[in-house]
Coordinates of C-alpha atoms in Angstrom, one line a residue:
M1 CA -69.9 119.8 91.5
E2 CA -71.1 117.5 88.7
T3 CA -69.2 113.8 88.5
H4 CA -71.4 112.0 85.4
I5 CA -70.1 111.4 82.2
G6 CA -72.2 109.0 80.8
S7 CA -74.4 109.5 77.2
V8 CA -74.9 113.1 76.5
D9 CA -74.4 115.0 79.7
G10 CA -74.8 111.7 81.7
P11 CA -77.4 109.8 83.8
A12 CA -78.3 110.6 87.4
A13 CA -76.3 108.9 90.1
A14 CA -78.4 106.5 91.8
E15 CA -79.2 107.7 95.4
D16 CA -77.2 105.6 98.2
N17 CA -80.1 103.4 99.0
G18 CA -78.3 99.7 98.3
A19 CA -81.0 99.3 95.2
V20 CA -77.9 98.9 92.6
G21 CA -77.2 95.7 91.6
C22 CA -77.4 92.3 92.8
P23 CA -78.9 92.4 96.2
A24 CA -77.0 91.0 99.0
S25 CA -79.0 88.6 100.2
A26 CA -78.4 86.4 96.2
V27 CA -77.1 83.2 96.5
G28 CA -73.3 83.1 96.0
C29 CA -73.5 86.8 95.0
P30 CA -69.4 88.6 95.6
M31 CA -71.1 91.7 96.7
T32 CA -71.6 92.3 100.1
S33 CA -72.4 95.4 102.2
A34 CA -72.5 94.1 106.0
S35 CA -73.2 95.9 108.5
P36 CA -71.1 98.3 109.4
A37 CA -69.9 96.8 113.0
A38 CA -68.3 94.4 111.2
V39 CA -65.4 96.3 111.6
P40 CA -64.3 97.2 115.4
M41 CA -64.3 101.0 116.0
S42 CA -64.7 102.8 119.1
A43 CA -67.5 105.1 119.7
G44 CA -66.1 108.7 117.7
E45 CA -63.8 107.1 115.7
A46 CA -63.8 106.7 112.2
S47 CA -60.3 104.8 110.3
L48 CA -58.3 105.1 106.9
G49 CA -61.2 102.5 105.2
R50 CA -64.1 104.0 106.3
H51 CA -62.7 106.9 105.2
L52 CA -61.9 105.1 102.1
A53 CA -65.5 104.1 101.9
R54 CA -67.8 107.0 102.1
R55 CA -65.5 108.5 100.2
L56 CA -66.2 106.7 97.3
V57 CA -69.9 107.2 98.3
Q58 CA -70.0 110.3 97.9
V59 CA -68.8 110.6 94.7
G60 CA -71.3 108.2 92.9
V61 CA -69.6 105.0 93.8
S62 CA -71.6 102.3 95.3
D63 CA -70.1 98.6 93.5
V64 CA -66.0 98.3 93.7
F65 CA -65.0 95.6 91.3
A66 CA -61.7 93.7 93.3
V67 CA -60.2 90.6 93.3
P68 CA -58.9 89.3 96.4
G69 CA -55.5 88.8 98.2
D70 CA -53.1 88.9 101.2
F71 CA -52.0 92.9 100.7
N72 CA -55.2 94.4 100.2
L73 CA -57.9 91.9 102.6
T74 CA -58.2 94.5 105.2
L75 CA -58.9 97.2 103.5
L76 CA -61.8 94.6 101.5
D77 CA -63.4 94.0 105.2
H78 CA -63.7 98.0 105.2
L79 CA -65.2 98.7 101.8
I80 CA -67.9 95.7 102.6
A81 CA -68.3 97.3 106.0
E82 CA -69.8 100.9 104.1
P83 CA -73.4 100.4 103.8
G84 CA -73.4 102.3 100.3
L85 CA -71.2 100.1 99.2
R86 CA -70.6 96.8 97.1
L87 CA -68.1 94.6 96.4
V88 CA -68.2 92.9 92.5
G89 CA -65.5 89.9 93.6
C90 CA -64.4 89.5 89.5
C91 CA -62.2 86.5 88.7
N92 CA -59.7 88.3 87.9
E93 CA -57.9 91.7 88.2
L94 CA -58.5 93.0 84.2
N95 CA -61.7 92.2 84.2
A96 CA -61.9 93.9 87.6
G97 CA -60.7 97.2 85.3
Y98 CA -62.6 97.0 81.9
A99 CA -65.5 96.5 84.4
A100 CA -64.8 99.5 86.4
D101 CA -64.1 101.7 82.8
G102 CA -68.0 100.0 81.9
Y103 CA -69.7 101.4 85.7
A104 CA -67.5 104.6 84.9
R105 CA -69.1 105.0 81.2
A106 CA -73.2 104.1 83.1
R107 CA -72.2 106.6 86.7
G108 CA -69.9 108.6 85.8
V109 CA -66.6 107.1 88.6
G110 CA -65.9 103.9 88.5
A111 CA -63.4 102.2 91.1
C112 CA -61.6 99.3 91.0
A113 CA -59.4 97.1 94.3
V114 CA -56.2 95.2 93.3
T115 CA -53.3 93.6 95.3
F116 CA -50.2 94.6 95.2
T117 CA -48.0 93.9 91.7
V118 CA -49.4 90.7 91.0
G119 CA -52.6 92.5 90.7
G120 CA -52.0 95.8 89.9
L121 CA -50.0 94.5 86.8
S122 CA -53.0 93.0 85.6
V123 CA -55.0 95.1 85.9
L124 CA -52.4 97.9 84.7
N125 CA -53.8 96.9 81.1
A126 CA -57.8 97.9 82.0
I127 CA -56.6 101.6 83.0
A128 CA -53.9 102.5 80.1
G129 CA -57.6 102.0 78.4
A130 CA -60.0 103.9 80.6
Y131 CA -57.2 106.8 80.7
S132 CA -57.4 106.8 76.2
E133 CA -61.3 107.1 76.9
N134 CA -61.1 109.8 79.3
L135 CA -62.8 107.7 81.8
P136 CA -62.6 108.6 85.9
V137 CA -61.0 105.1 87.4
I138 CA -60.1 105.1 91.2
C139 CA -57.6 101.9 91.4
I140 CA -56.7 101.4 94.8
A141 CA -54.0 98.7 95.3
G142 CA -53.5 96.9 99.3
G143 CA -49.5 97.7 100.2
P144 CA -47.0 96.7 101.4
N145 CA -46.8 97.0 105.7
S146 CA -45.7 100.6 105.9
N147 CA -42.4 99.3 108.1
D148 CA -41.5 97.3 105.2
Y149 CA -41.1 100.7 103.2
G150 CA -36.6 101.5 103.1
T151 CA -35.7 98.2 104.8
N152 CA -33.8 96.8 102.2
R153 CA -36.4 93.5 102.9
I154 CA -37.6 91.5 99.7
L155 CA -41.4 90.6 99.5
H156 CA -42.9 87.9 98.1
H157 CA -45.7 89.1 95.0
T158 CA -42.3 91.4 93.5
I159 CA -39.5 90.8 91.7
G160 CA -37.3 89.8 94.4
L161 CA -36.1 93.3 94.5
P162 CA -36.5 96.0 98.1
D163 CA -37.6 98.2 95.8
F164 CA -41.0 98.5 95.7
S165 CA -41.8 101.1 93.5
Q166 CA -42.1 99.0 90.1
E167 CA -46.1 99.2 90.1
L168 CA -45.6 102.5 90.9
R169 CA -43.8 103.5 88.2
C170 CA -45.7 101.1 86.0
F171 CA -48.8 103.5 86.4
Q172 CA -47.2 107.3 86.3
T173 CA -47.4 106.3 82.7
V174 CA -51.0 105.5 83.0
T175 CA -53.0 107.4 85.4
C176 CA -53.3 111.1 85.6
H177 CA -52.4 111.5 89.5
Q178 CA -49.9 108.5 92.1
A179 CA -50.1 108.1 95.7
V180 CA -48.5 106.2 98.0
V181 CA -50.3 106.2 101.2
T182 CA -47.7 104.5 104.3
N183 CA -48.3 106.7 107.3
L184 CA -51.5 108.0 108.6
E185 CA -50.7 111.9 109.3
D186 CA -51.2 112.4 104.6
A187 CA -53.7 109.8 103.9
H188 CA -56.8 112.2 104.3
E189 CA -55.2 114.4 102.1
Q190 CA -53.5 111.9 99.9
I191 CA -56.8 110.1 99.4
D192 CA -58.9 112.8 98.9
T193 CA -56.5 114.9 96.3
A194 CA -56.5 111.3 94.5
I195 CA -60.7 111.0 94.1
A196 CA -60.6 114.7 93.8
T197 CA -58.3 114.6 90.5
A198 CA -59.7 111.6 89.0
L199 CA -62.9 113.4 89.0
R200 CA -61.6 116.6 87.7
E201 CA -59.0 115.5 84.8
S202 CA -61.4 112.4 84.0
K203 CA -58.7 109.8 84.3
P204 CA -57.6 107.3 86.3
V205 CA -56.0 107.7 89.5
Y206 CA -53.9 105.1 91.1
L207 CA -53.9 104.6 95.2
S208 CA -51.4 102.4 96.7
I209 CA -52.5 101.9 100.8
S210 CA -50.5 99.9 102.7
C211 CA -51.8 96.7 104.1
N212 CA -51.7 97.7 107.9
L213 CA -53.3 101.1 108.1
P214 CA -57.0 100.4 106.9
G215 CA -58.5 100.4 110.7
L216 CA -56.1 102.6 111.3
P217 CA -58.1 106.0 113.5
H218 CA -56.6 108.7 112.4
P219 CA -58.3 113.0 114.4
T220 CA -58.3 113.8 110.7
F221 CA -61.3 111.5 109.7
S222 CA -64.8 111.8 110.6
R223 CA -67.1 109.7 111.0
D224 CA -69.3 111.2 108.5
P225 CA -66.3 112.7 106.1
V226 CA -67.1 116.2 105.3
P227 CA -69.4 116.7 101.8
F228 CA -67.0 116.0 98.7
F229 CA -66.9 119.2 96.7
L230 CA -65.1 120.4 93.5
S231 CA -65.4 124.1 91.7
P232 CA -66.2 123.8 88.4
R233 CA -63.8 125.4 85.9
L234 CA -64.8 128.6 84.2
S235 CA -63.6 130.5 80.9
N236 CA -61.6 133.2 80.8
K237 CA -64.3 135.2 79.9
M238 CA -62.0 137.7 77.0
G239 CA -61.0 134.2 75.4
L240 CA -64.4 133.0 75.5
E241 CA -65.6 136.2 73.8
A242 CA -62.5 136.4 71.4
A243 CA -62.8 132.6 70.6
V244 CA -66.8 133.0 69.6
E245 CA -66.3 136.4 67.9
A246 CA -63.6 134.7 65.6
T247 CA -66.0 131.1 65.4
V248 CA -69.0 133.2 64.1
E249 CA -67.5 135.5 61.4
F250 CA -65.3 131.9 60.3
L251 CA -69.2 130.4 60.4
N252 CA -71.3 133.3 59.1
K253 CA -69.2 133.4 55.9
A254 CA -69.4 129.4 55.1
V255 CA -72.0 128.6 52.2
K256 CA -72.6 125.1 53.6
P257 CA -71.5 124.3 57.2
V258 CA -71.4 121.4 58.8
L259 CA -71.4 120.5 62.8
V260 CA -69.5 116.8 63.8
G261 CA -69.1 115.7 67.4
G262 CA -66.2 113.2 69.0
P263 CA -65.9 111.3 71.5
K264 CA -63.9 114.5 74.3
L265 CA -67.7 115.6 74.5
R266 CA -68.0 113.2 76.7
V267 CA -65.2 114.3 79.4
A268 CA -66.4 118.0 78.1
K269 CA -69.9 117.5 79.5
A270 CA -71.2 119.4 76.5
G271 CA -73.9 117.0 74.7
K272 CA -76.6 119.3 74.9
A273 CA -74.6 122.7 74.3
F274 CA -73.7 120.6 71.0
V275 CA -77.3 119.8 70.5
D276 CA -78.2 123.6 71.3
L277 CA -76.4 124.5 69.1
V278 CA -77.6 122.1 66.2
D279 CA -80.8 123.4 67.3
A280 CA -79.5 127.0 66.9
S281 CA -77.8 126.8 63.8
G282 CA -79.7 124.4 61.6
Y283 CA -76.4 123.0 60.2
A284 CA -76.2 119.2 59.4
Y285 CA -74.5 117.2 62.1
A286 CA -72.5 113.7 62.2
V287 CA -70.2 111.7 65.3
M288 CA -67.6 110.4 64.6
P289 CA -67.2 106.7 64.9
S290 CA -66.2 107.2 69.2
A291 CA -68.6 109.7 69.8
K292 CA -71.4 107.0 68.8
G293 CA -73.8 107.6 72.0
L294 CA -73.0 110.6 72.6
V295 CA -75.9 113.0 71.4
P296 CA -78.8 111.9 69.5
E297 CA -79.8 110.3 66.1
T298 CA -83.3 110.6 66.1
H299 CA -82.7 114.6 65.5
P300 CA -84.3 115.8 62.3
H301 CA -80.4 117.4 61.5
F302 CA -78.6 114.0 62.1
I303 CA -76.5 112.5 59.5
G304 CA -75.1 109.7 60.1
T305 CA -71.5 109.2 61.5
Y306 CA -68.4 110.0 59.6
W307 CA -65.7 107.8 59.3
G308 CA -63.7 109.0 55.6
A309 CA -64.3 106.6 53.4
V310 CA -66.2 103.8 55.6
S311 CA -68.8 106.8 56.9
T312 CA -72.5 105.7 56.4
A313 CA -74.3 106.7 53.3
F314 CA -74.0 110.7 51.6
C315 CA -72.4 111.3 55.2
A316 CA -68.8 111.9 54.4
E317 CA -69.4 113.7 51.0
I318 CA -71.4 116.6 53.1
V319 CA -69.3 116.6 55.6
E320 CA -65.9 117.1 53.1
S321 CA -67.4 119.1 50.2
A322 CA -69.0 121.3 53.3
D323 CA -66.6 124.3 53.2
A324 CA -66.7 125.0 56.9
Y325 CA -66.9 122.3 59.4
L326 CA -66.7 122.3 63.5
F327 CA -65.3 119.5 65.1
A328 CA -66.1 118.9 68.7
G329 CA -63.8 117.1 70.6
P330 CA -61.9 115.5 67.6
I331 CA -59.7 112.8 68.2
F332 CA -57.9 112.1 65.2
N333 CA -56.1 108.7 64.7
D334 CA -55.2 105.3 62.4
Y335 CA -58.0 104.2 62.9
S336 CA -60.8 107.1 63.0
S337 CA -58.9 108.8 59.9
V338 CA -59.1 105.0 58.0
G339 CA -55.5 105.1 57.5
Y340 CA -55.3 108.8 57.6
S341 CA -57.1 109.3 54.6
F342 CA -59.2 111.9 55.4
L343 CA -60.2 114.4 52.6
L344 CA -60.5 117.2 55.0
K345 CA -58.8 120.7 55.2
K346 CA -57.0 122.5 58.1
D347 CA -58.1 126.0 56.6
K348 CA -62.1 125.0 56.6
A349 CA -61.6 123.0 60.4
I350 CA -62.5 124.6 63.7
I351 CA -61.2 122.3 66.0
V352 CA -63.0 122.8 69.5
Q353 CA -61.4 120.5 72.9
P354 CA -62.7 120.2 75.8
E355 CA -60.2 123.7 77.2
R356 CA -59.1 125.0 74.1
V357 CA -60.8 126.2 70.2
I358 CA -58.7 126.4 67.2
V359 CA -60.1 128.3 64.1
G360 CA -59.0 128.0 60.9
N361 CA -54.5 127.8 60.5
G362 CA -55.0 130.1 63.6
P363 CA -55.7 131.8 65.9
A364 CA -55.8 129.1 69.1
F365 CA -57.6 130.2 72.1
G366 CA -56.8 129.2 75.8
C367 CA -58.6 128.4 78.7
V368 CA -61.9 128.4 76.9
M369 CA -64.1 125.7 77.8
M370 CA -66.3 123.3 75.7
K371 CA -69.3 124.0 77.0
E372 CA -69.5 127.4 77.9
F373 CA -68.2 127.8 74.2
L374 CA -71.2 126.1 72.2
S375 CA -73.1 127.6 74.3
E376 CA -72.5 131.2 74.0
L377 CA -71.5 130.3 70.1
A378 CA -75.8 128.9 69.4
K379 CA -76.6 132.7 70.2
R380 CA -74.5 134.0 67.6
V381 CA -75.0 132.2 64.8
N382 CA -76.7 132.7 61.7
K383 CA -79.2 129.9 60.3
N384 CA -78.5 127.9 57.6
S385 CA -79.5 125.2 56.6
T386 CA -77.6 124.2 53.2
A387 CA -75.8 121.7 53.7
Y388 CA -78.5 119.9 55.6
E389 CA -80.8 120.6 52.6
N390 CA -78.3 119.2 50.3
Y391 CA -78.2 115.7 52.2
K392 CA -81.5 115.8 51.6
R393 CA -81.0 116.0 48.1
I394 CA -78.9 112.8 47.4
F395 CA -79.8 110.8 50.2
V396 CA -81.0 107.3 48.6
P397 CA -82.7 105.4 52.0
E398 CA -80.4 102.4 52.7
G399 CA -81.5 98.8 50.9
Q400 CA -82.8 95.6 53.2
P401 CA -80.0 92.9 53.2
L402 CA -81.5 89.7 51.3
E403 CA -84.4 87.8 52.3
S404 CA -82.8 84.5 53.8
G405 CA -83.6 81.1 52.0
P406 CA -85.5 78.6 54.2
N407 CA -82.6 76.6 56.9
E408 CA -80.0 79.2 54.9
P409 CA -76.9 79.8 57.3
L410 CA -77.3 82.9 58.9
R411 CA -75.1 86.1 57.7
V412 CA -74.4 88.9 60.3
N413 CA -76.3 91.7 58.3
V414 CA -79.2 89.9 58.7
L415 CA -78.4 89.1 62.7
F416 CA -77.4 93.1 62.8
K417 CA -81.2 93.2 61.4
H418 CA -82.7 91.7 64.2
I419 CA -80.4 93.5 66.8
Q420 CA -82.1 97.2 65.0
K421 CA -85.9 95.9 66.0
M422 CA -85.1 95.5 69.9
L423 CA -83.5 98.7 70.9
N424 CA -85.4 101.1 72.5
S425 CA -84.6 103.5 75.4
D426 CA -84.9 101.4 77.7
S427 CA -81.8 99.4 76.1
A428 CA -78.3 100.2 75.5
V429 CA -75.9 98.5 73.1
I430 CA -71.7 97.4 74.3
A431 CA -69.9 96.5 71.1
E432 CA -66.8 94.9 71.0
T433 CA -63.5 95.7 69.2
G434 CA -63.5 94.1 66.3
D435 CA -66.4 93.4 63.1
S436 CA -68.6 94.6 66.0
W437 CA -67.7 97.8 65.5
F438 CA -68.5 97.9 61.7
N439 CA -72.0 96.5 62.2
C440 CA -72.5 98.3 65.5
Q441 CA -72.4 101.1 64.1
K442 CA -75.0 101.4 61.4
L443 CA -77.4 100.8 64.6
K444 CA -80.2 103.5 64.3
L445 CA -80.6 104.2 68.6
P446 CA -83.4 105.2 69.7
E447 CA -84.1 108.5 72.2
G448 CA -81.9 107.4 75.2
C449 CA -80.4 104.3 73.8
G450 CA -77.1 103.8 75.2
Y451 CA -74.2 102.7 73.3
E452 CA -70.6 102.4 74.4
F453 CA -67.5 100.8 73.1
Q454 CA -63.7 101.4 73.0
M455 CA -61.7 102.6 69.8
Q456 CA -58.9 104.6 70.7
Y457 CA -57.7 101.6 72.8
G458 CA -58.9 99.2 71.1
S459 CA -58.0 96.6 73.2
I460 CA -59.9 92.8 72.8
G461 CA -62.1 91.4 75.5
W462 CA -62.4 94.3 77.0
S463 CA -66.1 94.3 76.4
V464 CA -66.6 90.8 78.5
G465 CA -66.1 93.2 81.4
A466 CA -67.4 96.2 80.2
L467 CA -70.2 94.8 80.2
L468 CA -70.6 93.9 83.7
G469 CA -69.6 96.9 84.7
Y470 CA -72.1 98.7 82.8
A471 CA -74.3 96.8 83.3
Q472 CA -73.9 97.1 87.3
G473 CA -74.1 100.6 87.1
A474 CA -76.7 101.3 84.5
T475 CA -79.4 99.2 86.5
D476 CA -82.4 100.6 84.5
K477 CA -81.3 99.3 80.5
R478 CA -80.9 96.1 79.0
V479 CA -77.5 95.6 78.1
I480 CA -76.9 94.6 74.4
A481 CA -73.7 93.2 73.6
C482 CA -71.9 91.6 70.4
I483 CA -69.0 90.3 70.4
G484 CA -66.2 88.1 68.6
D485 CA -65.3 84.5 69.5
G486 CA -61.8 85.5 69.5
S487 CA -62.6 88.3 72.0
F488 CA -64.6 86.1 74.2
Q489 CA -62.1 83.8 74.4
V490 CA -60.0 86.3 76.3
T491 CA -62.0 87.3 79.6
A492 CA -65.0 85.0 79.0
Q493 CA -64.4 84.0 82.8
D494 CA -66.3 87.2 84.1
V495 CA -69.5 85.9 82.5
S496 CA -69.7 84.0 86.1
T497 CA -69.7 86.5 87.5
M498 CA -72.4 88.3 85.6
L499 CA -74.9 84.9 86.7
R500 CA -73.4 85.8 90.9
C501 CA -74.8 89.5 90.1
E502 CA -78.1 88.7 88.5
Q503 CA -77.8 91.0 85.4
N504 CA -80.3 90.1 82.6
S505 CA -78.6 91.0 79.5
I506 CA -78.1 89.7 76.4
I507 CA -75.0 88.4 74.8
F508 CA -74.1 87.8 70.9
L509 CA -71.3 86.0 70.8
V510 CA -70.6 86.2 66.2
N511 CA -68.8 82.6 66.0
N512 CA -66.8 83.2 63.0
G513 CA -63.8 81.1 63.6
G514 CA -61.0 83.8 64.4
Y515 CA -60.1 87.2 64.9
T516 CA -61.7 88.6 61.5
I517 CA -60.5 92.4 61.9
E518 CA -56.9 91.4 61.7
V519 CA -57.1 89.1 59.1
E520 CA -58.7 91.9 57.8
I521 CA -55.6 94.1 57.9
H522 CA -53.0 90.8 57.7
D523 CA -53.9 87.4 57.5
G524 CA -51.8 84.5 58.6
P525 CA -52.4 81.0 60.1
Y526 CA -52.7 83.6 63.9
N527 CA -55.5 84.2 63.0
V528 CA -57.6 81.1 63.2
I529 CA -58.5 80.1 67.0
K530 CA -59.5 77.0 68.5
N531 CA -63.7 76.7 68.1
W532 CA -65.4 76.5 71.5
N533 CA -68.5 75.5 72.3
Y534 CA -69.1 78.5 73.4
T535 CA -72.4 77.7 74.4
G536 CA -71.8 74.7 76.4
L537 CA -68.9 76.4 78.4
V538 CA -71.1 79.5 79.5
D539 CA -73.6 76.6 80.4
A540 CA -70.3 74.8 82.4
I541 CA -69.9 78.4 84.3
H542 CA -73.6 78.7 84.9
N543 CA -74.0 75.4 86.6
G544 CA -77.4 75.8 88.0
E545 CA -76.6 78.9 90.2
G546 CA -78.3 81.8 88.7
K547 CA -80.4 82.7 86.0
C548 CA -79.4 81.5 83.0
W549 CA -80.5 80.6 79.1
T550 CA -78.2 79.9 76.1
A551 CA -78.8 79.3 72.7
K552 CA -76.6 78.1 69.5
V553 CA -77.9 79.1 66.2
K554 CA -77.3 78.8 63.1
C555 CA -80.0 79.9 60.7
E556 CA -82.6 83.4 60.7
E557 CA -85.9 81.4 61.8
E558 CA -83.5 79.7 64.7
L559 CA -82.4 83.3 65.7
T560 CA -85.3 85.3 65.3
A561 CA -87.2 82.1 68.2
A562 CA -84.3 82.4 70.2
I563 CA -84.7 86.5 70.6
G564 CA -88.1 85.8 71.3
T565 CA -87.7 83.9 74.3
A566 CA -84.9 86.0 75.2
L567 CA -87.5 89.4 75.1
G568 CA -90.1 87.2 76.9
E569 CA -90.1 84.1 79.1
K570 CA -86.2 84.9 79.5
K571 CA -86.3 88.4 80.2
D572 CA -85.1 88.5 83.6
C573 CA -82.4 85.7 82.5
L574 CA -78.8 86.7 81.5
C575 CA -78.9 85.0 77.8
F576 CA -76.4 84.2 75.9
I577 CA -76.6 83.7 72.3
E578 CA -73.8 81.8 70.0
V579 CA -74.8 82.9 66.8
I580 CA -73.0 80.6 63.8
A581 CA -71.3 82.8 61.0
H582 CA -69.0 82.3 58.0
K583 CA -65.6 83.0 58.6
D584 CA -65.8 85.8 55.5
D585 CA -68.9 87.5 56.5
T586 CA -67.7 90.9 57.1
S587 CA -69.0 94.0 56.7
K588 CA -68.1 95.9 53.6
E589 CA -67.1 98.7 55.9
L590 CA -64.2 96.1 57.7
L591 CA -62.9 95.2 53.8
E592 CA -62.3 99.3 53.0
W593 CA -61.6 99.8 56.6
G594 CA -58.9 96.9 56.8
S595 CA -57.4 97.8 53.5
R596 CA -56.5 101.1 54.2
V597 CA -55.0 100.4 57.6
S598 CA -53.4 97.7 56.3
A599 CA -51.8 99.9 54.0
A600 CA -50.8 102.8 57.1
N601 CA -49.3 100.6 58.4
S602 CA -47.0 98.5 55.8
R603 CA -45.8 102.1 55.0
P604 CA -41.9 102.0 53.8
P605 CA -39.6 104.0 56.0
N606 CA -39.3 107.5 54.6
P607 CA -35.1 108.0 53.2
Q608 CA -32.9 108.9 55.4

C-alpha cells in the first residue's frame, strides 16, 4: 500500500539505507542508529520495542522526533537499536509534534515519541494541527508501569489523581485511533492496528506503551515482522458510474466550466488524476490557497490561486463567472472563504471529496474514491477551453515592485521578488502562519518545487518544527522558510536541532515588530512583541557547533549579498537571514483579507 502523501502524489520514500538526514557520526547529533546489540536479545526472540521499531521502518519512517522522559526511556533504547531508524532529539514536545507533521508532508508518514502526560499534553497542539491537515502521524507516549493501572496509586507527571486516563481522553478528540498497551498478549495487534489506521485514515493516532513492556519478548512478535500491507479502498462501481454520468452531463452542457483543486487532493492521492482531467478537458484550473504545491503551476492552463477577494489577479473573475465549477477536495472555512465572502453558487458547483461526490444541489454519491472518479471523468468529458480563452483575453501581467533607491529601507515585496528567483526544482518553501501566507502564495513554483503551510489550523510557530521535520524527510530539497518574528519567538529553540542534524535550510526571519496578521484583524497593544536580536540569538544557539551562518539585512543591496552568500560559499550551512521591515509593510492581500475576516468575527448575535 502506497503511504506517501507529499506534493501531487508524493515523493518516493528514501530507502532504508541509513542515508536519510544527519549522519550518526556527526558530533553531538541526536539522531543515533546504534547496533541492535544495544538492546539485549536472546536468539530468536523479539521484543515489543523491537517490533514497533521495525513496523515504523516498514511503513516509511526513518526518523522519530522525540523528547525523553522517564516513562519512555526504555522504549527510546529500542528505537535507537533499530538500524533503519534514527532518533531526533527535539527541544520540546510541541516542536517534536510539528516536526513529525513536516516529516509526514515530505515522506507520507511521521512519528514522534514523548513521555506520559507532561509530554503528551505538550505535543497535543501539534497533533491537532496534523489532524486538521489529514497527516498520518504516529504519536507514541511512554505510559506508566502496567502494574500501576487500577491500583489507586498517584503517580508523578499526572494531575494528582489515581485515574491515568486524562491524556487518553485529550487525544481522543484529535486522533482517529487510540491504543493503550498495558500487556503483551494483545500488544502486537494494538500496535499494528494503530499504524494501519493512521495510514488508512491519513490522520494521527495515539499509542501509549507501558514503560515496563518494551524490552519483553512475546511469541506474537517475530524478529522480522511480517510484511505490512493495506488493501486499497475501491469505489462502489455502480456509484462511480452514476457519479461520472451525472457529472459529465452537468459539465458538458456548461459553456465555460473551470476546475479548482483543494487541499484534500493530498489525502486522496489524486494530484496526477486532477492534472490528467485538466489535460483531457482543456478547462482553466486554479487551486485553493491551502492546495498550493499539490498540483503543478507550470501547466499552461493554470490561472492561479482562487481565494475570493484576495485571489491571484483575474483568477476569481474567471472562477466566479463560470457556469460550472468542479472543486476537487475543498475545505470551505472562514479563512479560505475570506470571511464568507465567496461569490459562488451551490447549484453551479460539483464538490468532489475523497470518498464522495455532490453534483449541484444534488444528487450525492457515496463510496466514490476521488482518484478513480477524476480518472474516469477524464475519459468522458468533452474538451472545452472557453474559460481559459477568456482568461487569456483579460490577463495583464503583474507589475514589478518599485525599484529601490540606494540603501532604501527594504520592502517586503522586494524581499519576495528575490526569493522568487531562488526557487527551482531542488527547493521547497515553508510558509509560516501570517503575512507569509499571502506573500508566499504569490510565488510561482517551478516544476518539482515543494510548498507547505498550515492553513486550516493556522498555529503560529508551526513552521520552525515543520521545517526541521520536512528538511529531515526531503533530503533532496534545500528548504526556504519564511517566518515572522512573532511566530519565531514561539518555537525558536529547535533551530539548535537543525544544526545538530547538519541541515542546510535557509530561514528568512521577517522582523517587523509584532503579530502583523493579528494587527490587520484587530489591533491592540498585545500585538506588539519584545524585539530580539535574532541573528545574535541564532549565533548563541550555534555556539561554534555545526555549520551556521547569519546575516541581518536592512536594504536590497544587503539582501542581494546575503542571498548570494547563502547560495554560494555557505550552501552547506544553515543560513539565517534576518530581514528588517517596517511594522506596516504588509501585502495588499492581507489588508483586504484582514478586513473581511474582522467583519466576520465581529458579526453581532442573531436576534433570538
